C-alpha cells in the first residue's frame, strides 16, 4: 500500500498504529464503522496477516485450518480508506521509537513521523538467549512464525523411523494447551508411531497460575492423554537432539517447543519510552505511556503500572479496545484521555485440550467438558468473524 512518505502528505493529524494485535484490529474495525474526523491513519505491521491467539491451539491440534485464526490487516486498512478515512499500510517492522521527536524508524532505515502513536506489537518468549534455544527450539512467538514452522515440523516427524519425543518447555496455560493439542496432532499424523510428549517446567506442578481445581483437572488429563510432566527442571541449553538441565540431567528429544512465558520485544528497548521492571512499555490506566499523552500501548507489549500482576492474555487485549478507542478520539479532539482500563478480578479461562474438550475456570471453580470447548469455539470464532 502507500509509502510512509505518502501517509503524511495531508493537513490531517497523523495517527500511527504499530502492530496488528487484538486491540488494534478491534479499534480499526470501530474506526471503519465510525471514522474520527481530521485524521489520517498509517498501520505499520511486519506481517500483513494478524493471528488471533485464542484459536492457535485448535489449529495446532489439526481441528481447524490456519485461516480460522487469521485476520487480514491490510484488507482492514483498505476498508478504512473505503470508509473515507485516509489510511495506508506499511508492511515492515518498526525497529525504534523516538517519542520526544515523534518519529519511528522502520526496518529499511526510513523514518515515519506521527502526531499520535499506538503500540500493540505483542511479546516474545522468555529464555530465548539461553544456549541453543534460538537455533534448536521452536518458539511460540511471534505466533505467525510459529504457525509457519509447525506444519513443516509435523511433516518432518512423519519420516522419522523411531517414535519421536517432543518436549514443550513451559507449563503455563499456553504450554499446557500446546502439549495437549500437539498430542492430538501427532496421534493423527503419525498413526502407528506413538510419539512421546513431555511437558517441562521449573515449578512443581503444571498451571501454577491456576486454581487448585483447574490444576487437578490438568493433572488428570495429562495422565489420561499420555502427556508426561517433568517438574523442577530448569533448562540450561538446547541442542539438536536433547535438552540439558541445570542440575546435569538430560532429555533426548526430536523437537522442542519453547513456551516459557512472555518477555518484552526489541522495540521496547529501542525506544525512549518508560519501561517497567521487566522491560515492557509502562502505561497508565488510560493506556497512555507514562509521562506522555501522545503515545499509547496495549496488549502483551504493555504493563499496567496500577496492575503489575495482570496476566498477558488475549481477553484483556480485546477488552482494552473500547478504552483505547475512546481515549484516542478524545486526544484527537483536544480533550484529555479519561477512560480507564481496569482488568477483571476474575477472568473466564478456557483451556483447549485438543480432544474436543476444554477446561473452564473462573473464581477458583473449574470443570471439563465438550460444552467448554464449544463455548470457547463460539467466543473465538465470533471475534474473528467480525473482521470478515
GROMACS .gro file of C-alpha atoms in nm:
model
  388
    1UNK     CA    1   0.000   0.000   0.000
    2UNK     CA    2   0.110   0.359   0.038
    3UNK     CA    3   0.462   0.453   0.135
    4UNK     CA    4   0.541   0.621   0.469
    5UNK     CA    5   0.604   0.949   0.292
    6UNK     CA    6   0.264   0.936   0.119
    7UNK     CA    7   0.095   0.867   0.451
    8UNK     CA    8   0.175   1.213   0.586
    9UNK     CA    9   0.104   1.433   0.283
   10UNK     CA   10  -0.202   1.579   0.443
   11UNK     CA   11  -0.307   1.853   0.683
   12UNK     CA   12  -0.481   1.591   0.895
   13UNK     CA   13  -0.339   1.470   1.226
   14UNK     CA   14  -0.136   1.160   1.163
   15UNK     CA   15  -0.225   0.859   1.380
   16UNK     CA   16   0.014   0.565   1.355
   17UNK     CA   17  -0.066   0.216   1.479
   18UNK     CA   18   0.237  -0.012   1.520
   19UNK     CA   19   0.133  -0.376   1.521
   20UNK     CA   20  -0.177  -0.576   1.438
   21UNK     CA   21  -0.256  -0.708   1.784
   22UNK     CA   22  -0.602  -0.785   1.918
   23UNK     CA   23  -0.661  -0.432   2.049
   24UNK     CA   24  -0.556  -0.260   1.730
   25UNK     CA   25  -0.761  -0.467   1.490
   26UNK     CA   26  -1.068  -0.410   1.706
   27UNK     CA   27  -1.009  -0.033   1.716
   28UNK     CA   28  -0.955  -0.024   1.340
   29UNK     CA   29  -1.285  -0.206   1.295
   30UNK     CA   30  -1.454   0.056   1.514
   31UNK     CA   31  -1.295   0.337   1.312
   32UNK     CA   32  -1.422   0.184   0.990
   33UNK     CA   33  -1.776   0.199   1.129
   34UNK     CA   34  -1.739   0.548   1.279
   35UNK     CA   35  -1.433   0.730   1.142
   36UNK     CA   36  -1.288   1.008   1.358
   37UNK     CA   37  -1.267   1.341   1.180
   38UNK     CA   38  -0.950   1.522   1.083
   39UNK     CA   39  -0.706   1.231   1.095
   40UNK     CA   40  -0.504   1.014   0.864
   41UNK     CA   41  -0.404   0.661   0.966
   42UNK     CA   42  -0.091   0.460   0.899
   43UNK     CA   43  -0.069   0.100   1.020
   44UNK     CA   44   0.282  -0.048   1.050
   45UNK     CA   45   0.298  -0.428   1.052
   46UNK     CA   46   0.580  -0.670   0.983
   47UNK     CA   47   0.325  -0.925   0.854
   48UNK     CA   48   0.004  -0.847   0.663
   49UNK     CA   49  -0.187  -1.119   0.847
   50UNK     CA   50  -0.258  -1.098   1.219
   51UNK     CA   51  -0.315  -1.418   1.416
   52UNK     CA   52  -0.585  -1.444   1.680
   53UNK     CA   53  -0.416  -1.635   1.961
   54UNK     CA   54  -0.730  -1.793   2.103
   55UNK     CA   55  -0.763  -2.026   1.803
   56UNK     CA   56  -0.396  -2.117   1.768
   57UNK     CA   57  -0.419  -2.435   1.984
   58UNK     CA   58  -0.710  -2.556   1.769
   59UNK     CA   59  -0.501  -2.505   1.455
   60UNK     CA   60  -0.205  -2.686   1.614
   61UNK     CA   61  -0.434  -2.978   1.706
   62UNK     CA   62  -0.549  -3.003   1.345
   63UNK     CA   63  -0.910  -2.930   1.441
   64UNK     CA   64  -0.921  -2.602   1.246
   65UNK     CA   65  -0.747  -2.471   0.933
   66UNK     CA   66  -0.495  -2.193   0.977
   67UNK     CA   67  -0.728  -1.950   0.804
   68UNK     CA   68  -0.966  -1.981   1.101
   69UNK     CA   69  -0.736  -1.771   1.320
   70UNK     CA   70  -0.617  -1.518   1.060
   71UNK     CA   71  -0.719  -1.154   1.025
   72UNK     CA   72  -0.610  -0.967   0.712
   73UNK     CA   73  -0.480  -0.636   0.849
   74UNK     CA   74  -0.407  -0.493   0.504
   75UNK     CA   75  -0.765  -0.559   0.394
   76UNK     CA   76  -0.889  -0.400   0.717
   77UNK     CA   77  -0.686  -0.086   0.641
   78UNK     CA   78  -0.825  -0.077   0.287
   79UNK     CA   79  -1.175  -0.079   0.434
   80UNK     CA   80  -1.081   0.227   0.639
   81UNK     CA   81  -0.980   0.405   0.321
   82UNK     CA   82  -1.307   0.300   0.159
   83UNK     CA   83  -1.493   0.445   0.460
   84UNK     CA   84  -1.345   0.789   0.376
   85UNK     CA   85  -1.081   0.770   0.647
   86UNK     CA   86  -0.747   0.820   0.468
   87UNK     CA   87  -0.541   0.515   0.559
   88UNK     CA   88  -0.233   0.330   0.444
   89UNK     CA   89  -0.034   0.027   0.550
   90UNK     CA   90   0.344  -0.006   0.580
   91UNK     CA   91   0.446  -0.370   0.562
   92UNK     CA   92   0.773  -0.376   0.753
   93UNK     CA   93   0.884  -0.383   1.112
   94UNK     CA   94   0.923  -0.078   1.332
   95UNK     CA   95   1.268  -0.102   1.493
   96UNK     CA   96   1.291   0.214   1.706
   97UNK     CA   97   1.073   0.486   1.855
   98UNK     CA   98   1.189   0.840   1.933
   99UNK     CA   99   0.891   0.966   2.130
  100UNK     CA  100   1.047   1.304   2.203
  101UNK     CA  101   1.088   1.361   1.829
  102UNK     CA  102   0.759   1.183   1.744
  103UNK     CA  103   0.939   0.962   1.497
  104UNK     CA  104   0.954   0.588   1.419
  105UNK     CA  105   1.244   0.415   1.248
  106UNK     CA  106   1.150   0.132   1.013
  107UNK     CA  107   1.346  -0.179   0.921
  108UNK     CA  108   1.466  -0.029   0.592
  109UNK     CA  109   1.617   0.269   0.776
  110UNK     CA  110   1.348   0.518   0.677
  111UNK     CA  111   1.161   0.721   0.937
  112UNK     CA  112   0.791   0.784   0.989
  113UNK     CA  113   0.667   1.090   1.182
  114UNK     CA  114   0.342   1.086   1.377
  115UNK     CA  115   0.113   1.306   1.583
  116UNK     CA  116  -0.041   1.022   1.782
  117UNK     CA  117   0.106   0.674   1.825
  118UNK     CA  118  -0.038   0.346   1.949
  119UNK     CA  119   0.174   0.033   2.000
  120UNK     CA  120   0.034  -0.321   2.003
  121UNK     CA  121   0.318  -0.549   1.896
  122UNK     CA  122   0.271  -0.839   2.136
  123UNK     CA  123   0.556  -1.002   2.321
  124UNK     CA  124   0.829  -1.253   2.264
  125UNK     CA  125   0.916  -1.562   2.471
  126UNK     CA  126   1.137  -1.560   2.780
  127UNK     CA  127   1.464  -1.750   2.771
  128UNK     CA  128   1.548  -1.718   2.403
  129UNK     CA  129   1.903  -1.614   2.493
  130UNK     CA  130   1.978  -1.948   2.657
  131UNK     CA  131   2.232  -2.158   2.471
  132UNK     CA  132   2.083  -2.321   2.162
  133UNK     CA  133   1.723  -2.206   2.211
  134UNK     CA  134   1.703  -1.980   1.906
  135UNK     CA  135   1.880  -2.238   1.688
  136UNK     CA  136   1.714  -2.559   1.800
  137UNK     CA  137   1.379  -2.480   1.966
  138UNK     CA  138   1.053  -2.365   1.809
  139UNK     CA  139   0.943  -2.051   1.995
  140UNK     CA  140   0.570  -1.988   2.025
  141UNK     CA  141   0.611  -1.619   1.945
  142UNK     CA  142   0.587  -1.448   1.708
  143UNK     CA  143   0.273  -1.658   1.661
  144UNK     CA  144   0.269  -1.623   1.283
  145UNK     CA  145   0.623  -1.757   1.256
  146UNK     CA  146   0.534  -2.040   1.495
  147UNK     CA  147   0.243  -2.147   1.275
  148UNK     CA  148   0.464  -2.118   0.966
  149UNK     CA  149   0.705  -2.367   1.120
  150UNK     CA  150   0.468  -2.610   1.291
  151UNK     CA  151   0.327  -2.759   0.971
  152UNK     CA  152   0.673  -2.826   0.828
  153UNK     CA  153   0.783  -2.961   1.163
  154UNK     CA  154   0.497  -3.210   1.194
  155UNK     CA  155   0.553  -3.329   0.838
  156UNK     CA  156   0.922  -3.384   0.912
  157UNK     CA  157   0.829  -3.603   1.209
  158UNK     CA  158   0.640  -3.837   0.977
  159UNK     CA  159   0.960  -3.958   0.813
  160UNK     CA  160   1.148  -4.037   1.134
  161UNK     CA  161   1.197  -4.409   1.173
  162UNK     CA  162   1.165  -4.425   1.551
  163UNK     CA  163   0.886  -4.275   1.764
  164UNK     CA  164   0.968  -3.906   1.822
  165UNK     CA  165   0.998  -3.735   2.160
  166UNK     CA  166   0.851  -3.388   2.168
  167UNK     CA  167   0.924  -3.154   2.461
  168UNK     CA  168   0.715  -2.848   2.549
  169UNK     CA  169   0.908  -2.615   2.780
  170UNK     CA  170   0.678  -2.406   2.999
  171UNK     CA  171   0.372  -2.539   3.180
  172UNK     CA  172   0.167  -2.222   3.197
  173UNK     CA  173  -0.165  -2.200   3.017
  174UNK     CA  174  -0.002  -2.173   2.672
  175UNK     CA  175   0.233  -2.467   2.728
  176UNK     CA  176  -0.044  -2.684   2.872
  177UNK     CA  177  -0.272  -2.619   2.574
  178UNK     CA  178   0.007  -2.681   2.323
  179UNK     CA  179   0.114  -3.007   2.489
  180UNK     CA  180  -0.239  -3.146   2.466
  181UNK     CA  181  -0.301  -3.014   2.115
  182UNK     CA  182   0.031  -3.147   1.988
  183UNK     CA  183  -0.056  -3.482   2.143
  184UNK     CA  184  -0.373  -3.484   1.932
  185UNK     CA  185  -0.193  -3.366   1.618
  186UNK     CA  186   0.089  -3.619   1.644
  187UNK     CA  187  -0.150  -3.906   1.718
  188UNK     CA  188  -0.338  -3.820   1.398
  189UNK     CA  189  -0.028  -3.753   1.188
  190UNK     CA  190   0.191  -4.045   1.296
  191UNK     CA  191  -0.078  -4.312   1.329
  192UNK     CA  192   0.119  -4.628   1.409
  193UNK     CA  193   0.411  -4.439   1.564
  194UNK     CA  194   0.339  -4.344   1.924
  195UNK     CA  195   0.501  -4.008   1.990
  196UNK     CA  196   0.622  -3.919   2.337
  197UNK     CA  197   0.505  -3.575   2.452
  198UNK     CA  198   0.676  -3.426   2.759
  199UNK     CA  199   0.570  -3.105   2.936
  200UNK     CA  200   0.855  -2.945   3.133
  201UNK     CA  201   0.864  -2.669   3.393
  202UNK     CA  202   1.076  -2.544   3.680
  203UNK     CA  203   0.765  -2.546   3.902
  204UNK     CA  204   0.644  -2.849   4.094
  205UNK     CA  205   0.313  -2.867   3.909
  206UNK     CA  206   0.153  -2.752   3.583
  207UNK     CA  207  -0.062  -2.439   3.556
  208UNK     CA  208   0.081  -2.277   3.869
  209UNK     CA  209  -0.117  -1.959   3.799
  210UNK     CA  210  -0.444  -2.152   3.803
  211UNK     CA  211  -0.665  -2.261   4.089
  212UNK     CA  212  -0.635  -2.594   4.268
  213UNK     CA  213  -0.934  -2.743   4.088
  214UNK     CA  214  -0.805  -2.646   3.744
  215UNK     CA  215  -0.460  -2.789   3.825
  216UNK     CA  216  -0.625  -3.113   3.937
  217UNK     CA  217  -0.814  -3.140   3.609
  218UNK     CA  218  -0.499  -3.066   3.407
  219UNK     CA  219  -0.300  -3.328   3.601
  220UNK     CA  220  -0.574  -3.585   3.550
  221UNK     CA  221  -0.589  -3.507   3.177
  222UNK     CA  222  -0.209  -3.539   3.146
  223UNK     CA  223  -0.232  -3.897   3.271
  224UNK     CA  224  -0.537  -3.974   3.059
  225UNK     CA  225  -0.383  -3.835   2.740
  226UNK     CA  226  -0.037  -3.984   2.800
  227UNK     CA  227   0.144  -3.650   2.829
  228UNK     CA  228   0.435  -3.669   3.073
  229UNK     CA  229   0.508  -3.387   3.315
  230UNK     CA  230   0.863  -3.325   3.438
  231UNK     CA  231   0.870  -3.080   3.733
  232UNK     CA  232   1.167  -2.896   3.884
  233UNK     CA  233   1.353  -2.882   3.553
  234UNK     CA  234   1.534  -2.563   3.455
  235UNK     CA  235   1.678  -2.576   3.103
  236UNK     CA  236   2.043  -2.481   3.064
  237UNK     CA  237   2.083  -2.550   2.691
  238UNK     CA  238   1.913  -2.696   2.386
  239UNK     CA  239   2.099  -2.900   2.125
  240UNK     CA  240   1.987  -3.067   1.805
  241UNK     CA  241   1.876  -3.380   1.991
  242UNK     CA  242   1.842  -3.304   2.360
  243UNK     CA  243   1.752  -3.072   2.645
  244UNK     CA  244   2.025  -3.018   2.901
  245UNK     CA  245   1.907  -2.922   3.250
  246UNK     CA  246   2.097  -2.716   3.504
  247UNK     CA  247   2.140  -2.998   3.752
  248UNK     CA  248   2.313  -3.211   3.493
  249UNK     CA  249   2.034  -3.438   3.371
  250UNK     CA  250   1.931  -3.454   3.005
  251UNK     CA  251   1.634  -3.549   2.791
  252UNK     CA  252   1.676  -3.680   2.439
  253UNK     CA  253   1.433  -3.501   2.209
  254UNK     CA  254   1.326  -3.497   1.850
  255UNK     CA  255   1.193  -3.144   1.882
  256UNK     CA  256   1.139  -2.870   2.140
  257UNK     CA  257   0.856  -2.617   2.162
  258UNK     CA  258   0.955  -2.314   2.370
  259UNK     CA  259   0.654  -2.174   2.560
  260UNK     CA  260   0.825  -2.032   2.866
  261UNK     CA  261   0.618  -1.718   2.921
  262UNK     CA  262   0.606  -1.364   2.786
  263UNK     CA  263   0.906  -1.134   2.754
  264UNK     CA  264   0.934  -0.781   2.605
  265UNK     CA  265   1.034  -0.744   2.244
  266UNK     CA  266   1.323  -0.548   2.099
  267UNK     CA  267   1.112  -0.244   2.010
  268UNK     CA  268   1.063  -0.154   2.376
  269UNK     CA  269   1.439  -0.148   2.435
  270UNK     CA  270   1.487   0.064   2.123
  271UNK     CA  271   1.260   0.341   2.245
  272UNK     CA  272   1.286   0.639   2.477
  273UNK     CA  273   0.958   0.547   2.646
  274UNK     CA  274   0.941   0.445   3.011
  275UNK     CA  275   0.951   0.070   3.074
  276UNK     CA  276   0.850  -0.137   3.373
  277UNK     CA  277   1.095  -0.354   3.571
  278UNK     CA  278   1.059  -0.640   3.321
  279UNK     CA  279   1.110  -0.420   3.015
  280UNK     CA  280   0.751  -0.381   2.889
  281UNK     CA  281   0.606  -0.043   2.790
  282UNK     CA  282   0.477   0.110   3.114
  283UNK     CA  283   0.127   0.252   3.078
  284UNK     CA  284  -0.124   0.436   3.295
  285UNK     CA  285  -0.485   0.316   3.334
  286UNK     CA  286  -0.572   0.533   3.031
  287UNK     CA  287  -0.327   0.314   2.831
  288UNK     CA  288  -0.109   0.622   2.776
  289UNK     CA  289   0.264   0.570   2.802
  290UNK     CA  290   0.389   0.705   3.134
  291UNK     CA  291   0.463   1.076   3.107
  292UNK     CA  292   0.303   1.113   2.763
  293UNK     CA  293  -0.042   1.182   2.619
  294UNK     CA  294   0.053   1.124   2.255
  295UNK     CA  295   0.164   0.758   2.287
  296UNK     CA  296  -0.047   0.459   2.387
  297UNK     CA  297   0.048   0.093   2.431
  298UNK     CA  298  -0.180  -0.208   2.470
  299UNK     CA  299  -0.184  -0.586   2.475
  300UNK     CA  300   0.108  -0.806   2.572
  301UNK     CA  301   0.372  -0.541   2.499
  302UNK     CA  302   0.233  -0.312   2.770
  303UNK     CA  303   0.241  -0.327   3.151
  304UNK     CA  304  -0.025  -0.152   3.358
  305UNK     CA  305   0.154   0.030   3.641
  306UNK     CA  306  -0.158   0.011   3.861
  307UNK     CA  307  -0.196  -0.363   3.797
  308UNK     CA  308   0.156  -0.508   3.765
  309UNK     CA  309   0.032  -0.866   3.808
  310UNK     CA  310  -0.224  -0.851   3.529
  311UNK     CA  311  -0.168  -1.155   3.306
  312UNK     CA  312  -0.064  -1.139   2.944
  313UNK     CA  313  -0.391  -1.263   2.797
  314UNK     CA  314  -0.575  -1.208   2.473
  315UNK     CA  315  -0.902  -1.144   2.653
  316UNK     CA  316  -0.750  -0.839   2.827
  317UNK     CA  317  -0.621  -0.705   2.496
  318UNK     CA  318  -0.968  -0.733   2.343
  319UNK     CA  319  -1.123  -0.557   2.645
  320UNK     CA  320  -0.874  -0.271   2.608
  321UNK     CA  321  -1.009  -0.184   2.262
  322UNK     CA  322  -1.301   0.038   2.372
  323UNK     CA  323  -1.072   0.219   2.617
  324UNK     CA  324  -0.808   0.285   2.352
  325UNK     CA  325  -1.074   0.389   2.102
  326UNK     CA  326  -1.232   0.640   2.341
  327UNK     CA  327  -0.901   0.786   2.455
  328UNK     CA  328  -0.761   0.821   2.103
  329UNK     CA  329  -1.079   1.000   1.996
  330UNK     CA  330  -1.058   1.230   2.298
  331UNK     CA  331  -0.695   1.316   2.224
  332UNK     CA  332  -0.775   1.381   1.858
  333UNK     CA  333  -1.049   1.619   1.969
  334UNK     CA  334  -0.809   1.802   2.201
  335UNK     CA  335  -0.950   1.659   2.523
  336UNK     CA  336  -0.751   1.467   2.785
  337UNK     CA  337  -0.797   1.088   2.779
  338UNK     CA  338  -1.022   0.991   3.069
  339UNK     CA  339  -1.140   0.634   3.013
  340UNK     CA  340  -0.953   0.397   3.245
  341UNK     CA  341  -0.889   0.028   3.196
  342UNK     CA  342  -0.924  -0.199   3.496
  343UNK     CA  343  -0.852  -0.571   3.447
  344UNK     CA  344  -1.119  -0.811   3.566
  345UNK     CA  345  -1.053  -0.960   3.905
  346UNK     CA  346  -1.160  -1.297   3.773
  347UNK     CA  347  -1.150  -1.394   3.406
  348UNK     CA  348  -1.308  -1.694   3.243
  349UNK     CA  349  -1.019  -1.909   3.123
  350UNK     CA  350  -1.084  -2.182   2.869
  351UNK     CA  351  -0.803  -2.432   2.806
  352UNK     CA  352  -0.824  -2.635   2.486
  353UNK     CA  353  -0.724  -2.998   2.550
  354UNK     CA  354  -0.716  -3.090   2.182
  355UNK     CA  355  -0.965  -3.377   2.209
  356UNK     CA  356  -1.284  -3.177   2.175
  357UNK     CA  357  -1.294  -3.092   2.545
  358UNK     CA  358  -1.173  -2.789   2.737
  359UNK     CA  359  -1.126  -2.685   3.097
  360UNK     CA  360  -1.327  -2.382   3.205
  361UNK     CA  361  -1.204  -2.191   3.511
  362UNK     CA  362  -1.331  -1.884   3.695
  363UNK     CA  363  -1.347  -1.774   4.060
  364UNK     CA  364  -1.147  -2.082   4.161
  365UNK     CA  365  -1.410  -2.312   4.013
  366UNK     CA  366  -1.324  -2.538   3.721
  367UNK     CA  367  -1.487  -2.806   3.508
  368UNK     CA  368  -1.401  -3.002   3.198
  369UNK     CA  369  -1.626  -3.099   2.911
  370UNK     CA  370  -1.719  -3.069   2.547
  371UNK     CA  371  -1.953  -2.785   2.639
  372UNK     CA  372  -1.649  -2.581   2.748
  373UNK     CA  373  -1.478  -2.634   2.412
  374UNK     CA  374  -1.798  -2.541   2.228
  375UNK     CA  375  -1.815  -2.222   2.435
  376UNK     CA  376  -1.451  -2.144   2.357
  377UNK     CA  377  -1.508  -2.207   1.985
  378UNK     CA  378  -1.811  -1.979   1.983
  379UNK     CA  379  -1.630  -1.692   2.157
  380UNK     CA  380  -1.313  -1.719   1.946
  381UNK     CA  381  -1.479  -1.770   1.610
  382UNK     CA  382  -1.727  -1.491   1.669
  383UNK     CA  383  -1.440  -1.248   1.731
  384UNK     CA  384  -1.256  -1.344   1.410
  385UNK     CA  385  -1.577  -1.347   1.206
  386UNK     CA  386  -1.638  -0.977   1.276
  387UNK     CA  387  -1.338  -0.894   1.056
  388UNK     CA  388  -1.463  -1.082   0.752
   0.00000   0.00000   0.00000
